[in-house]
Short mmCIF file of C-alpha atoms in Angstrom, two decimals:
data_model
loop_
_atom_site.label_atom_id
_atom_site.label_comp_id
_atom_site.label_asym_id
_atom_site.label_seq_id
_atom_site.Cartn_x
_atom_site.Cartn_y
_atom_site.Cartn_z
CA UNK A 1 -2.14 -24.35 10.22
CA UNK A 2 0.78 -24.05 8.30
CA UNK A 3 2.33 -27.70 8.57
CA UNK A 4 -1.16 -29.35 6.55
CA UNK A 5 -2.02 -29.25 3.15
CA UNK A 6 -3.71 -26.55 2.02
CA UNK A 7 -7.21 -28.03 1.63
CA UNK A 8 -7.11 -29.74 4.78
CA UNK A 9 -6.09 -26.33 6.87
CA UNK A 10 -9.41 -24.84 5.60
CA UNK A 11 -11.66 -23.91 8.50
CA UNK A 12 -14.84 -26.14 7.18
CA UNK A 13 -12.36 -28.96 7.09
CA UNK A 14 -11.74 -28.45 10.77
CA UNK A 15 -15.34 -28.53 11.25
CA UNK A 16 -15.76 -31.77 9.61
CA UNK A 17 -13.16 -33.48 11.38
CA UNK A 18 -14.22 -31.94 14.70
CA UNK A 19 -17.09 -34.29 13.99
CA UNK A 20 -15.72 -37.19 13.12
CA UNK A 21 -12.92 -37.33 15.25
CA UNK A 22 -15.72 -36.76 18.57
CA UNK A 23 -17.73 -39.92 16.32
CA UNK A 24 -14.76 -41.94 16.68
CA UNK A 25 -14.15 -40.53 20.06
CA UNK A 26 -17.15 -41.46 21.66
CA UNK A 27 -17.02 -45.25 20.07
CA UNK A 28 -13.89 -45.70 21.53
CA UNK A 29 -15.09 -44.81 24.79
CA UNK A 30 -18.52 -46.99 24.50
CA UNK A 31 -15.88 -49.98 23.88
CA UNK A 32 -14.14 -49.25 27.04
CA UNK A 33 -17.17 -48.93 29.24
CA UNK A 34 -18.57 -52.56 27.80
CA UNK A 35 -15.02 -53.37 28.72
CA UNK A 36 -14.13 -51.76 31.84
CA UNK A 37 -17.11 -50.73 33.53
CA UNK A 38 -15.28 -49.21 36.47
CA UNK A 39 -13.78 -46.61 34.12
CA UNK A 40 -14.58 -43.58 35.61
CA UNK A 41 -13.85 -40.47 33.16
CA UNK A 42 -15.01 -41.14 29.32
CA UNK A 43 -14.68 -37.32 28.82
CA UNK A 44 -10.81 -37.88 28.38
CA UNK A 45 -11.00 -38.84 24.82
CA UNK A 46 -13.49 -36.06 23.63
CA UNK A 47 -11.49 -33.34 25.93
CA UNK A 48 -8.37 -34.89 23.59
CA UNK A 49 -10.00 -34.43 20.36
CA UNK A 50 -11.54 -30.34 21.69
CA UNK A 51 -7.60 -29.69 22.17
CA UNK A 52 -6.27 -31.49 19.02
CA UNK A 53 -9.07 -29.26 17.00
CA UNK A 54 -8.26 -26.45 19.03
CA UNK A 55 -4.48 -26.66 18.35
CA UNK A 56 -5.13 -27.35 15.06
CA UNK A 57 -8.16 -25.50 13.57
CA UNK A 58 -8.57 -23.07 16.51
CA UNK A 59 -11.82 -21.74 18.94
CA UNK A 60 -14.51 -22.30 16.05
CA UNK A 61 -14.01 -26.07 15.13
CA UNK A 62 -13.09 -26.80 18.97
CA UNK A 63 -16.16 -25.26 20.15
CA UNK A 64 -18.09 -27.10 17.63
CA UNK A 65 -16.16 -30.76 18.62
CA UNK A 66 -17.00 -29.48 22.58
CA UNK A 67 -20.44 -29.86 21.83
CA UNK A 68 -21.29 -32.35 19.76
CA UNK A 69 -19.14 -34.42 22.19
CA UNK A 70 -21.69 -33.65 24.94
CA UNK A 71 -24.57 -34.69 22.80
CA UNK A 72 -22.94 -37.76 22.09
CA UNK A 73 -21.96 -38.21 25.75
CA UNK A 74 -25.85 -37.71 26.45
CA UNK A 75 -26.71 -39.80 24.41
CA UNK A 76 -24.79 -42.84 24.23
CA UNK A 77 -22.68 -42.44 27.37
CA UNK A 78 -23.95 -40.75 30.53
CA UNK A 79 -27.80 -39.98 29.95
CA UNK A 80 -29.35 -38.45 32.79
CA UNK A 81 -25.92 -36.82 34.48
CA UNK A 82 -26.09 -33.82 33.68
CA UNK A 83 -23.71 -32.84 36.11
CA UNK A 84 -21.25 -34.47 34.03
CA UNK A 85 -22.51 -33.19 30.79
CA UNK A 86 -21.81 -29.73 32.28
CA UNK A 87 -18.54 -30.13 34.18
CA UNK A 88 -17.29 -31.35 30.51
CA UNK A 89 -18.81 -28.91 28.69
CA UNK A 90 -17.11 -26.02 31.09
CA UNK A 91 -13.79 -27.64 31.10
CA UNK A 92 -14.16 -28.28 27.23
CA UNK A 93 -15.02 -24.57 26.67
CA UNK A 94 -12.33 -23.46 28.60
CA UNK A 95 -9.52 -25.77 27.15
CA UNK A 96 -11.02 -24.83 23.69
CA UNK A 97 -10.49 -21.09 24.15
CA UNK A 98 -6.95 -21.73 25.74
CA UNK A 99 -5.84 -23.82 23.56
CA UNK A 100 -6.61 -21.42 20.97
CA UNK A 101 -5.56 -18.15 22.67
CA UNK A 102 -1.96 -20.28 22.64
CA UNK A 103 -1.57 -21.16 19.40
CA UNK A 104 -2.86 -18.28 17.80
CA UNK A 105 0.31 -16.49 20.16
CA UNK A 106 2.57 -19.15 18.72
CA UNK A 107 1.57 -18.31 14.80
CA UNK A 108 2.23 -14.67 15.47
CA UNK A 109 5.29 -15.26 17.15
CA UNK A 110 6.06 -17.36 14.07
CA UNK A 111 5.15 -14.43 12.25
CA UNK A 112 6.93 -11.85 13.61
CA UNK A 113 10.09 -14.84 13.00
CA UNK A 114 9.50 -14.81 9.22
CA UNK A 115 9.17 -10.79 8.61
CA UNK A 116 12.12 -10.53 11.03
CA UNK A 117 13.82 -13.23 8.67
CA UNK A 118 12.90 -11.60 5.35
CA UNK A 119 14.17 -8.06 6.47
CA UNK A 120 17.66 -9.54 7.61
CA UNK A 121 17.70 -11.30 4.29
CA UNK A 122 16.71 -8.34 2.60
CA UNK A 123 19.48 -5.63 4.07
CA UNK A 124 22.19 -8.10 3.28
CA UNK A 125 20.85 -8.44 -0.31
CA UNK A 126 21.74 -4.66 -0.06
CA UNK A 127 24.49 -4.54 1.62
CA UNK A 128 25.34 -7.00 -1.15
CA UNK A 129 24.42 -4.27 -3.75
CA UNK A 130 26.28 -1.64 -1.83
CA UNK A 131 29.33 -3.11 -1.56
CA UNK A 132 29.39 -3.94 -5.44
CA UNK A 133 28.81 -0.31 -6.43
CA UNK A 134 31.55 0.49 -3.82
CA UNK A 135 33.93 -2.42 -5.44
CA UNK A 136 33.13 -0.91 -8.94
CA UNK A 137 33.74 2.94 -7.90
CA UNK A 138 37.30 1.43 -5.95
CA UNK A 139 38.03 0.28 -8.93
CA UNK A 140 36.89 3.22 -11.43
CA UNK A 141 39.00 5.33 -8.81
CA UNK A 142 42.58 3.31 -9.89
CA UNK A 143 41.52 3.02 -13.75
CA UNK A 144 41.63 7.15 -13.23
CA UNK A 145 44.58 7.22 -11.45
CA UNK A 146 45.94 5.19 -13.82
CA UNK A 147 45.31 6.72 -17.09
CA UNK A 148 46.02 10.14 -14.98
CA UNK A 149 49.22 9.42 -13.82
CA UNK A 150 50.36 8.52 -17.12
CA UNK A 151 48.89 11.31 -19.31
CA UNK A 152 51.28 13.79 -20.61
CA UNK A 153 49.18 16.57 -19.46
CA UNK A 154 48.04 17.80 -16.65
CA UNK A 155 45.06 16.77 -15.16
CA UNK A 156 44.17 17.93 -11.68
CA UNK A 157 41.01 18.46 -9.52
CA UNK A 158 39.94 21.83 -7.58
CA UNK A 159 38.31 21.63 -4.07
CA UNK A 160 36.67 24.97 -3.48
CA UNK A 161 34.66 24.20 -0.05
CA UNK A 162 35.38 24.42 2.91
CA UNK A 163 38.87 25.53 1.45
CA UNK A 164 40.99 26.21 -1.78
CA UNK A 165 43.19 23.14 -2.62
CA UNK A 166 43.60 20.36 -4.84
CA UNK A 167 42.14 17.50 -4.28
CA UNK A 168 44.13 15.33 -7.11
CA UNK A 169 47.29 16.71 -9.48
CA UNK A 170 48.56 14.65 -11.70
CA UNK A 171 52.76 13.62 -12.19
CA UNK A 172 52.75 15.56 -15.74
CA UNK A 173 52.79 18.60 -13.52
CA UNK A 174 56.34 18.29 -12.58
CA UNK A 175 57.64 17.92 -16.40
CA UNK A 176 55.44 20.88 -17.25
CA UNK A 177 56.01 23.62 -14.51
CA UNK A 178 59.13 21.77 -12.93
CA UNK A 179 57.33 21.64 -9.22
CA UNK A 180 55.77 18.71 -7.95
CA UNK A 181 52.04 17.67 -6.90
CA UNK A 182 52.93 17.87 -3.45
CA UNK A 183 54.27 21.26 -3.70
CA UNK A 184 50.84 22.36 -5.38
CA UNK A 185 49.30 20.57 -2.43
CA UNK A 186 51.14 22.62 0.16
CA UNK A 187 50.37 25.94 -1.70
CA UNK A 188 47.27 26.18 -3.84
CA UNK A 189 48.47 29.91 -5.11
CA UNK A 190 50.94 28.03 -6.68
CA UNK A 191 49.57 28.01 -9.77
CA UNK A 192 49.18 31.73 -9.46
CA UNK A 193 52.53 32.80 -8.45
CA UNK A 194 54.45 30.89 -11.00
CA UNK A 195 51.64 31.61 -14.14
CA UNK A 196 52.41 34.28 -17.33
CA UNK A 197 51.30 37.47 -16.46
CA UNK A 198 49.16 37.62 -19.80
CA UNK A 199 47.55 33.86 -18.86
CA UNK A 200 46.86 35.29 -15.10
CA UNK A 201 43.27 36.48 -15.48
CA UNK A 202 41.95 33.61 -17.09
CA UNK A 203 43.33 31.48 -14.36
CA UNK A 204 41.95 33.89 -11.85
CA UNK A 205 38.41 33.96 -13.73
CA UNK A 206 38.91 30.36 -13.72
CA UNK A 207 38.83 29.85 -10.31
CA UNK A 208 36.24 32.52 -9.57
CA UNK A 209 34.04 30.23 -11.56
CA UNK A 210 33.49 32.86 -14.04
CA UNK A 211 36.31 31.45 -17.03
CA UNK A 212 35.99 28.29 -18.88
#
């Protein structure tokens, strides 16, 4: 179990305790048979100890605390009803194994809690990442504009796919050629139309991809 110390969840130390607890177990119930006579079910203390160990330790130790609690009932409690003996065992048995069954559902369920947990904790730790590299490339984005938009030369970026354009022109444009980014913008050829006829093919080779 995950709420004891680590030595005391071992399985031997359920085991041992199994034991002990049914030794205690049993005295108790010897003291309240010399004391009540008329009490008529001594089984209810070791049938609390098989659940504890089963809830605890699960189906080994409880199995183990189911039966030496019937020895001990043999022999200090009931002797010859065997009846008894075997009624307890069969309820112990079956306790023992429920018992189990449900809190060996209950750790997996826990589990499943804690690996849920960890990836949640994990995607926002990314998401945490993310949104820093998006911060830092928002603000790499305005340091370009920045320097672009004050450079006193042009400085402009081509989109060739899915169609010819600019995708960013910068201001020097309109002291150089006298029209502005949006009119380059509007008309990609722009470039072409308004270029020296000499200085034409190596903007045309240019945009080919072939000039440099």
């Amino acid at each position: 179990p995950t709420w004891l110390p680590r030595p005391w969840s071992h399985p031997v130390t359920g085991y041992l305790v199994a034991i002990l607890l049914q030794g205690v177990a049993i005295a108790l119930v010897v003291l309240l048979l010399q004391a009540f006579p008329s009490f008529h079910f001594p089984e209810a203390f070791i049938l609390l100890v098989v659940i504890g160990v089963a809830f605890t330790w699960g189906v080994g130790p409880s199995v183990v605390a189911c039966i030496v609690g019937a020895f001990l009932l043999v022999s200090l409690v009931h002797g010859e009803d065997l009846a008894g003996v075997c009624l307890y065992l069969l309820v112990g048995f079956t306790v023992s194994v429920l018992a189990s069954q449900t809190e060996r559902a209950r750790r997996v369920a826990e589990e499943a809690i804690r690996l849920r947990d960890v990836a949640i904790e994990s995607e926002a730790a990314r998401a945490g990442e993310l949104q820093v590299v998006f911060d830092a490339m928002v603000e790499s984005e305005a340091r370009f504009r920045l320097l672009a938009e004050n450079a006193l030369d042009i400085i402009y970026r081509l989109r060739f796919s899915p169609t010819f354009g600019y995708d960013y022109i910068s201001p020097a444009v309109t002291v150089i050629t006298g029209y502005s980014p949006e009119e380059y913008y509007a008309d990609p050829d722009l470039a072409l139309k308004i270029v020296h006829s000499d200085d034409l093919p190596l903007l045309q080779a240019q945009r080919q991809g072939t000039g440099s």
